[in-house]
PDB file of C-alpha atoms in Angstrom:
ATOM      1  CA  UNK A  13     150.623-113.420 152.918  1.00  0.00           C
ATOM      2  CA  UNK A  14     148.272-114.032 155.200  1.00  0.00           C
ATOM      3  CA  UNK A  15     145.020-111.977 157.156  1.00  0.00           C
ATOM      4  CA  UNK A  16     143.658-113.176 160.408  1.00  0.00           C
ATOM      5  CA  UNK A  17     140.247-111.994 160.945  1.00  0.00           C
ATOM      6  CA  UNK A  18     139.365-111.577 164.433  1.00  0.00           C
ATOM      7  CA  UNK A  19     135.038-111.290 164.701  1.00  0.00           C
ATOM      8  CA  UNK A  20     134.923-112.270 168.440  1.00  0.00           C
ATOM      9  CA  UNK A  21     137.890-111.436 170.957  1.00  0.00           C
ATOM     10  CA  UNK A  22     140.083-109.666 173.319  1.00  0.00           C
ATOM     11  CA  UNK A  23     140.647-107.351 170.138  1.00  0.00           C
ATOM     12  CA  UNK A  24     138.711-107.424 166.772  1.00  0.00           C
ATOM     13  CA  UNK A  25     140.437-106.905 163.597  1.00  0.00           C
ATOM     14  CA  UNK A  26     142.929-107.660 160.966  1.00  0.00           C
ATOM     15  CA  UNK A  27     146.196-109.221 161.924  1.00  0.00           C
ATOM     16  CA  UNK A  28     148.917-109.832 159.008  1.00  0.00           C
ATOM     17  CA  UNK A  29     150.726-112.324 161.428  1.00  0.00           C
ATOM     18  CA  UNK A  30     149.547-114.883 164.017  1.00  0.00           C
ATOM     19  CA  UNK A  31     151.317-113.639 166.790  1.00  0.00           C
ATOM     20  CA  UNK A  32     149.698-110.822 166.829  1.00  0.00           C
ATOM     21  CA  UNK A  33     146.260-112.642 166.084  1.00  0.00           C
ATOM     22  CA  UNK A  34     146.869-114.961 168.673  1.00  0.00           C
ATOM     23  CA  UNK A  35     147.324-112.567 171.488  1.00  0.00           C
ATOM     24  CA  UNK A  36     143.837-111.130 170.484  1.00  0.00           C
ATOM     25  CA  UNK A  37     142.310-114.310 170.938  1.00  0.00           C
ATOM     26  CA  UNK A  38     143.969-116.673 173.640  1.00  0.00           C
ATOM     27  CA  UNK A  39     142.167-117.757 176.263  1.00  0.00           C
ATOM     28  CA  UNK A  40     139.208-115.425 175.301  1.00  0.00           C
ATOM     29  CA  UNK A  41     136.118-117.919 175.489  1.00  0.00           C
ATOM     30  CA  UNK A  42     133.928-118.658 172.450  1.00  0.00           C
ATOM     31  CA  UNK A  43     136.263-116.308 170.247  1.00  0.00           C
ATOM     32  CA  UNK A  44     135.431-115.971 166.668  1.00  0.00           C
ATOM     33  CA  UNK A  45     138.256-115.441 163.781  1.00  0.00           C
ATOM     34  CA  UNK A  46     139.592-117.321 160.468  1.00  0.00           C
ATOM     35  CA  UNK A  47     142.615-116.620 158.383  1.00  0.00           C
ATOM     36  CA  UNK A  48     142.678-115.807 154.636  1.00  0.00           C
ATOM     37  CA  UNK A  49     144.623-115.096 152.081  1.00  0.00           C
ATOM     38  CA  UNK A  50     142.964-111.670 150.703  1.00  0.00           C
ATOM     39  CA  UNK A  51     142.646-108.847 153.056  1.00  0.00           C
ATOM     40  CA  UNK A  52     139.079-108.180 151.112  1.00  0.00           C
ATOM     41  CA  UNK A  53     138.064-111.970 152.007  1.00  0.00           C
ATOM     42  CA  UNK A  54     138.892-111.098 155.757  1.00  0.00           C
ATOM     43  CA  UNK A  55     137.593-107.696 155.705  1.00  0.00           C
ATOM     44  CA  UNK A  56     133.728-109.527 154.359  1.00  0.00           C
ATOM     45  CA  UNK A  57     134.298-112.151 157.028  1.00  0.00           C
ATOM     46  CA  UNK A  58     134.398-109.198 159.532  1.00  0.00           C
ATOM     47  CA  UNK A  59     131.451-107.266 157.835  1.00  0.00           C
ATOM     48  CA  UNK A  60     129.170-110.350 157.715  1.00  0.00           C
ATOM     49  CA  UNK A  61     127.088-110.186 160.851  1.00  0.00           C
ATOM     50  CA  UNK A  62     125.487-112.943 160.042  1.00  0.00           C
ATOM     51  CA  UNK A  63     128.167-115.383 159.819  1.00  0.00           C
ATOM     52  CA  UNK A  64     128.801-116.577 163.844  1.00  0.00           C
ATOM     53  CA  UNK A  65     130.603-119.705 164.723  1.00  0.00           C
ATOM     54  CA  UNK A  66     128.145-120.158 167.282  1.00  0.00           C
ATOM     55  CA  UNK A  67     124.406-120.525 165.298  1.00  0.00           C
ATOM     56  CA  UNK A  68     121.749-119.915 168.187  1.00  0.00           C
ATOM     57  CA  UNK A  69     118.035-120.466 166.863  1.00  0.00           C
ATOM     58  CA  UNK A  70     116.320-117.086 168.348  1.00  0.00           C
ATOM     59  CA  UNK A  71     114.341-119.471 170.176  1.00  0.00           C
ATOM     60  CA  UNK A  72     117.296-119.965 172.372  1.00  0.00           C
ATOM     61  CA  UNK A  73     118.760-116.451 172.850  1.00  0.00           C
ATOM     62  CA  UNK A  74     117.527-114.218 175.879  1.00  0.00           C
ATOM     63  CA  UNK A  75     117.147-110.598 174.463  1.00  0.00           C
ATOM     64  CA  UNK A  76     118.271-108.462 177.747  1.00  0.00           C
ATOM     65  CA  UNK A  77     117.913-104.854 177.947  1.00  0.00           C
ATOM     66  CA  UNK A  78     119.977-103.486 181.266  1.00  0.00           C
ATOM     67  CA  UNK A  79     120.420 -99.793 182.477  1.00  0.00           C
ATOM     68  CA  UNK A  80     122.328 -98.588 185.696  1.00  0.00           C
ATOM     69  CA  UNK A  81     120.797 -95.250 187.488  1.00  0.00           C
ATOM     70  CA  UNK A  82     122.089 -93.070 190.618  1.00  0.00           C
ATOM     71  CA  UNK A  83     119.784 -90.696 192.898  1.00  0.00           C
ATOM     72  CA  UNK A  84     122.071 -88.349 194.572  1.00  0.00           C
ATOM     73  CA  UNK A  85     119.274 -87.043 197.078  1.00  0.00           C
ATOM     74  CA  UNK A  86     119.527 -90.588 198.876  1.00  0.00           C
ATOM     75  CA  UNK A  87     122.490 -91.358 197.294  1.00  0.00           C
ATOM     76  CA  UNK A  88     121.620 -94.867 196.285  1.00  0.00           C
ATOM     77  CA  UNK A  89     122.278 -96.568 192.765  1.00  0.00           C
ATOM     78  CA  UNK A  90     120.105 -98.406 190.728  1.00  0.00           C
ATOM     79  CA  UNK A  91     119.451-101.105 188.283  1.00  0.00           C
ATOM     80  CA  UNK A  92     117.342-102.957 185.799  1.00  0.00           C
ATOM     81  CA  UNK A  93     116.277-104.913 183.232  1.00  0.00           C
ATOM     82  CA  UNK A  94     114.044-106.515 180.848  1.00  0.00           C
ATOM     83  CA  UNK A  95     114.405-109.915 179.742  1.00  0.00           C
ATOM     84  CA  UNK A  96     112.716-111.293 176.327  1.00  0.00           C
ATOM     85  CA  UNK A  97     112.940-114.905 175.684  1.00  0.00           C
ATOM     86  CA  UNK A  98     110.484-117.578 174.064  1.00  0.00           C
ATOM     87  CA  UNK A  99     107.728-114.491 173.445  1.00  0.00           C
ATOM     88  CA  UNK A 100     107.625-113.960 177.137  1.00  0.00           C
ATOM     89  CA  UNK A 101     108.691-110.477 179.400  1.00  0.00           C
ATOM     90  CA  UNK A 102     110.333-110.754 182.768  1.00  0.00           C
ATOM     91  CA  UNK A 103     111.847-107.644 184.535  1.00  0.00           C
ATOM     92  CA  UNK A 104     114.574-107.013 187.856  1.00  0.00           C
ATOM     93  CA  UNK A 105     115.014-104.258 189.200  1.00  0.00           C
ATOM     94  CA  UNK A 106     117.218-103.454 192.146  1.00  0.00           C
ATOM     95  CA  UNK A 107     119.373-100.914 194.222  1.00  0.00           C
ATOM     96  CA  UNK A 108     122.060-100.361 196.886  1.00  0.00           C
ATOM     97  CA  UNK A 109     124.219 -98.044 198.968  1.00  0.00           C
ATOM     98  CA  UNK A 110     127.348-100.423 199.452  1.00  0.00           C
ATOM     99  CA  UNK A 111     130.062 -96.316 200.208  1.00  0.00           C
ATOM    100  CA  UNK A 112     132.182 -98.646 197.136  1.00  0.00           C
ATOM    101  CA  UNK A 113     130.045 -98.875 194.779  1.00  0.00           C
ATOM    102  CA  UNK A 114     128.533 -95.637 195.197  1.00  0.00           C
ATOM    103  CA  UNK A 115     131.318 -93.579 194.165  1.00  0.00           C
ATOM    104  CA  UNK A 116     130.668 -95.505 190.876  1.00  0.00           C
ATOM    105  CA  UNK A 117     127.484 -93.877 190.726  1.00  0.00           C
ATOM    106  CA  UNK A 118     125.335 -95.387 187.963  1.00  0.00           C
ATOM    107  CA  UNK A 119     127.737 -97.411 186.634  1.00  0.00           C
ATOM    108  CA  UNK A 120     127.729 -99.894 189.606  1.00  0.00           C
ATOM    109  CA  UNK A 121     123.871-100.255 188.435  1.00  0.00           C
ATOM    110  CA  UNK A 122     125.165-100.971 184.688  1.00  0.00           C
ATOM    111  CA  UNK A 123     127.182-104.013 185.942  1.00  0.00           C
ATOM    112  CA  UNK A 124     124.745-105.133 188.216  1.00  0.00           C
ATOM    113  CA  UNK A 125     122.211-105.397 185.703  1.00  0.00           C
ATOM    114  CA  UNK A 126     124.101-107.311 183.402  1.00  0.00           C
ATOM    115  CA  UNK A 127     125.356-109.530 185.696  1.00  0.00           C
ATOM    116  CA  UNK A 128     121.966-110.148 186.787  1.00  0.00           C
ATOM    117  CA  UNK A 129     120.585-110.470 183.191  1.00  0.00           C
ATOM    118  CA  UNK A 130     123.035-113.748 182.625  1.00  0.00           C
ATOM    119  CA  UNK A 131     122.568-115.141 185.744  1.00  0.00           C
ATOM    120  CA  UNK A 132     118.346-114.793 184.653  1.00  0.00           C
ATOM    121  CA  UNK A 133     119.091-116.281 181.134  1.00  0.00           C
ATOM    122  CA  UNK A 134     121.169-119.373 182.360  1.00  0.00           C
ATOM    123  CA  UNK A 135     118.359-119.876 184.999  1.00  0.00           C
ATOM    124  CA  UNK A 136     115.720-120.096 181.883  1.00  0.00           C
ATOM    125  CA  UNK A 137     118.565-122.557 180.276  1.00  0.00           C
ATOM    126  CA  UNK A 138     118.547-120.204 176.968  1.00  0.00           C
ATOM    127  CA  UNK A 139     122.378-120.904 174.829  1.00  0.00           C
ATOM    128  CA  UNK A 140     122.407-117.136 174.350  1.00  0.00           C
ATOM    129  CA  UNK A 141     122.138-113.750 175.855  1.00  0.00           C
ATOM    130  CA  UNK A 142     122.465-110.344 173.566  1.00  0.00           C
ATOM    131  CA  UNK A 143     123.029-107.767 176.258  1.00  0.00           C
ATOM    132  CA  UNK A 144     121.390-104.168 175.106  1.00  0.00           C
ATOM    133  CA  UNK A 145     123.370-101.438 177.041  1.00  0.00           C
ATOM    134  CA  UNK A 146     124.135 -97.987 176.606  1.00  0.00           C
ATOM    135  CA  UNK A 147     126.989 -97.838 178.848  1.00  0.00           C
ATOM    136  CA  UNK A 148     130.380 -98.699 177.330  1.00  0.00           C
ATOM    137  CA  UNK A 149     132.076-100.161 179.785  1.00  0.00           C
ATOM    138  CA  UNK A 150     129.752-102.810 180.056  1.00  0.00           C
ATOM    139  CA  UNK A 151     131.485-104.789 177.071  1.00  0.00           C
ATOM    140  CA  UNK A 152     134.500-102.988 177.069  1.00  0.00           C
ATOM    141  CA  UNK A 153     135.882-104.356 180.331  1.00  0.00           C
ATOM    142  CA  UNK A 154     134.981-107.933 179.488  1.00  0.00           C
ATOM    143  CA  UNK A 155     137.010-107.655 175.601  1.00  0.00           C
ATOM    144  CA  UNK A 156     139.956-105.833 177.278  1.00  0.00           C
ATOM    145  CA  UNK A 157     139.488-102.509 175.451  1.00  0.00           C
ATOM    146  CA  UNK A 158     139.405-100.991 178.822  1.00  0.00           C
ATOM    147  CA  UNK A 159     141.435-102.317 181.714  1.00  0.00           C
ATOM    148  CA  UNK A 160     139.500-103.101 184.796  1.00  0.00           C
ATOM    149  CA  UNK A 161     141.400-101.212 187.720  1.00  0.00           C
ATOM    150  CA  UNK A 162     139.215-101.472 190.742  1.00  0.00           C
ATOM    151  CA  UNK A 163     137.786-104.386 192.554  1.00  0.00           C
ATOM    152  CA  UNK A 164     133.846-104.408 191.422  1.00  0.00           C
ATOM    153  CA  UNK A 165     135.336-103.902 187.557  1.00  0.00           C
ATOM    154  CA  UNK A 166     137.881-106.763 188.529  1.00  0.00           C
ATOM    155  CA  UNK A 167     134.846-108.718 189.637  1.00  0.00           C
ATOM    156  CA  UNK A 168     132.399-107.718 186.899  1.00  0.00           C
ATOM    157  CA  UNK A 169     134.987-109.000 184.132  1.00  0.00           C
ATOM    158  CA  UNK A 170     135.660-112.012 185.698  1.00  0.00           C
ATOM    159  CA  UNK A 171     132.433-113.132 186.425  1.00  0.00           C
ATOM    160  CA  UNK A 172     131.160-112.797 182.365  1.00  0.00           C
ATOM    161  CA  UNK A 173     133.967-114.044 181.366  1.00  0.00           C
ATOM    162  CA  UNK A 174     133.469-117.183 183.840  1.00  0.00           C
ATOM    163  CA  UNK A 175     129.856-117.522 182.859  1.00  0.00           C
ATOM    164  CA  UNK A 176     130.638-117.207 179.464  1.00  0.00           C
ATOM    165  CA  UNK A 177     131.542-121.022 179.701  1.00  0.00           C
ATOM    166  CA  UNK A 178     127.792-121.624 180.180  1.00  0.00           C
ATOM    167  CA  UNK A 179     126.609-119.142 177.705  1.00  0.00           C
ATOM    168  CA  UNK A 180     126.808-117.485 175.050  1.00  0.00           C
ATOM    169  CA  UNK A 181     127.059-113.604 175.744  1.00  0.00           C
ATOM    170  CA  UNK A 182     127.156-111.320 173.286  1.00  0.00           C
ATOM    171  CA  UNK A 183     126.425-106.977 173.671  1.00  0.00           C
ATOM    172  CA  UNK A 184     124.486-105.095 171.751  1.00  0.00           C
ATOM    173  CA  UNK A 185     125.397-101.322 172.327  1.00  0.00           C
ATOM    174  CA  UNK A 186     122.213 -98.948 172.056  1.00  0.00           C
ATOM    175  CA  UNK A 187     122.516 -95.418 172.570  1.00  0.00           C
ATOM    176  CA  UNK A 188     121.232 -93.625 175.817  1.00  0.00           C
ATOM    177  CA  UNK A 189     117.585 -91.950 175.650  1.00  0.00           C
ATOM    178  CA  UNK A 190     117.111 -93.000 172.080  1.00  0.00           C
ATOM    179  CA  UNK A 191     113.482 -93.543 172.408  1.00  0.00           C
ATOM    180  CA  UNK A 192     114.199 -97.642 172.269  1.00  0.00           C
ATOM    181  CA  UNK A 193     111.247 -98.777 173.565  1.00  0.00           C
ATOM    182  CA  UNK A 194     113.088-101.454 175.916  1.00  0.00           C
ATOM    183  CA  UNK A 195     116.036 -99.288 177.022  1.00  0.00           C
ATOM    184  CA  UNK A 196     113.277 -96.991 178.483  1.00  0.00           C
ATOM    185  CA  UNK A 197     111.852 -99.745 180.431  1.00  0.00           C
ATOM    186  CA  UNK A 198     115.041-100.715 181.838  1.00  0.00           C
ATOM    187  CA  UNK A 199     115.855 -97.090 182.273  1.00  0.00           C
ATOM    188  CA  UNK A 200     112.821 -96.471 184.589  1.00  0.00           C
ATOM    189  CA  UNK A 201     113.732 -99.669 186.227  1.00  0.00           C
ATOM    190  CA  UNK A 202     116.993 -98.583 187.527  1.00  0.00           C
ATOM    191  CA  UNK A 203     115.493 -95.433 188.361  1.00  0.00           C
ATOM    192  CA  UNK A 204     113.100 -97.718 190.838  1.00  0.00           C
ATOM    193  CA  UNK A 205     115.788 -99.799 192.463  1.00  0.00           C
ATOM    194  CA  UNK A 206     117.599 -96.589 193.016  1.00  0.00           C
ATOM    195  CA  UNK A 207     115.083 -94.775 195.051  1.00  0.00           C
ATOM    196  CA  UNK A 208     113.878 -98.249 197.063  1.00  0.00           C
TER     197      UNK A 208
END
């Protein structure tokens, strides 16, 4: 018998037939999985963080830290970031009062800062970007764990998933007013764009 191990795609896992495996992984860009014949071999495949099929020196990987925010007393939403990459900072912040996006609240901000974080790290020509967020959505819509059922989450998905042909993106969830140094600063960036 065999045991697909899915690292990188629309669903991670074990699969005991391909079928299955393959409908995890088709036409997801840069997906990462290997078959085996032990479900223990699969399961360490899975465990190993280390292992990637993509190997990106950290010289060439963007470290982006992204948070969304909404002020209802002008009833604008925010967003920001902080990019690390090659030892130097660069931040974004933004806002907006689009009536669409603001019944999104702060999660318009969340996209908007990741989208704007890849757009930054293909700009400085890094080969990877490890998106820090703290709202789920922001890699869930782009696997398929959650399906995307209004236009800007339409948009958001298609757009990573398009510019994931020029990079590598990869999300790093970090948990909301944790005291992470970074996800403050992009925390009190959003806050910024949102009252501008």
């Amino acid at each position: 018998m065999k045991y697909y191990a899915v690292k990188k795609g629309r669903k991670t896992g074990i699969f005991t037939d391909w079928p299955s495996c393959k409908k995890a992984i088709d036409k997801y860009p840069n997906a990462v999985y290997k078959s085996f014949s032990s479900q223990a071999e699969a399961e360490n495949f899975l465990s190993d963080q280390g292992s990637q099929s993509v190997k990106v020196d950290s010289n060439d990987q963007v470290l982006a830290y992204v948070d969304g925010s909404f002020m209802t007393a002008n009833n604008r939403y925010g967003f920001g970031g902080i990019l690390i990459y090659q030892g130097e900072k660069y931040t974004f912040f933004g806002g907006g009062d689009d009536p669409e996006l603001v019944k999104m609240r702060n999660v318009a901000g969340e996209m908007m800062a990741s989208m704007r974080a890849v757009k930054a790290a293909i700009k400085l020509e890094a080969k990877a970007v490890l998106i820090h967020f703290d709202y789920q959505g922001i890699e869930k819509w782009v696997n398929g764990d959650w399906q995307a059922k209004n236009d800007f989450t339409q948009a958001y998905r298609q757009f990573m998933l398009d510019k994931e042909k020029e990079i590598n993106i990869q999300f790093v969830k970090v948990k909301a007013h944790s005291n992470d140094h970074y996800n403050d600063i992009a925390d009190q960036l959003a806050k910024k764009g949102a009252l501008n």
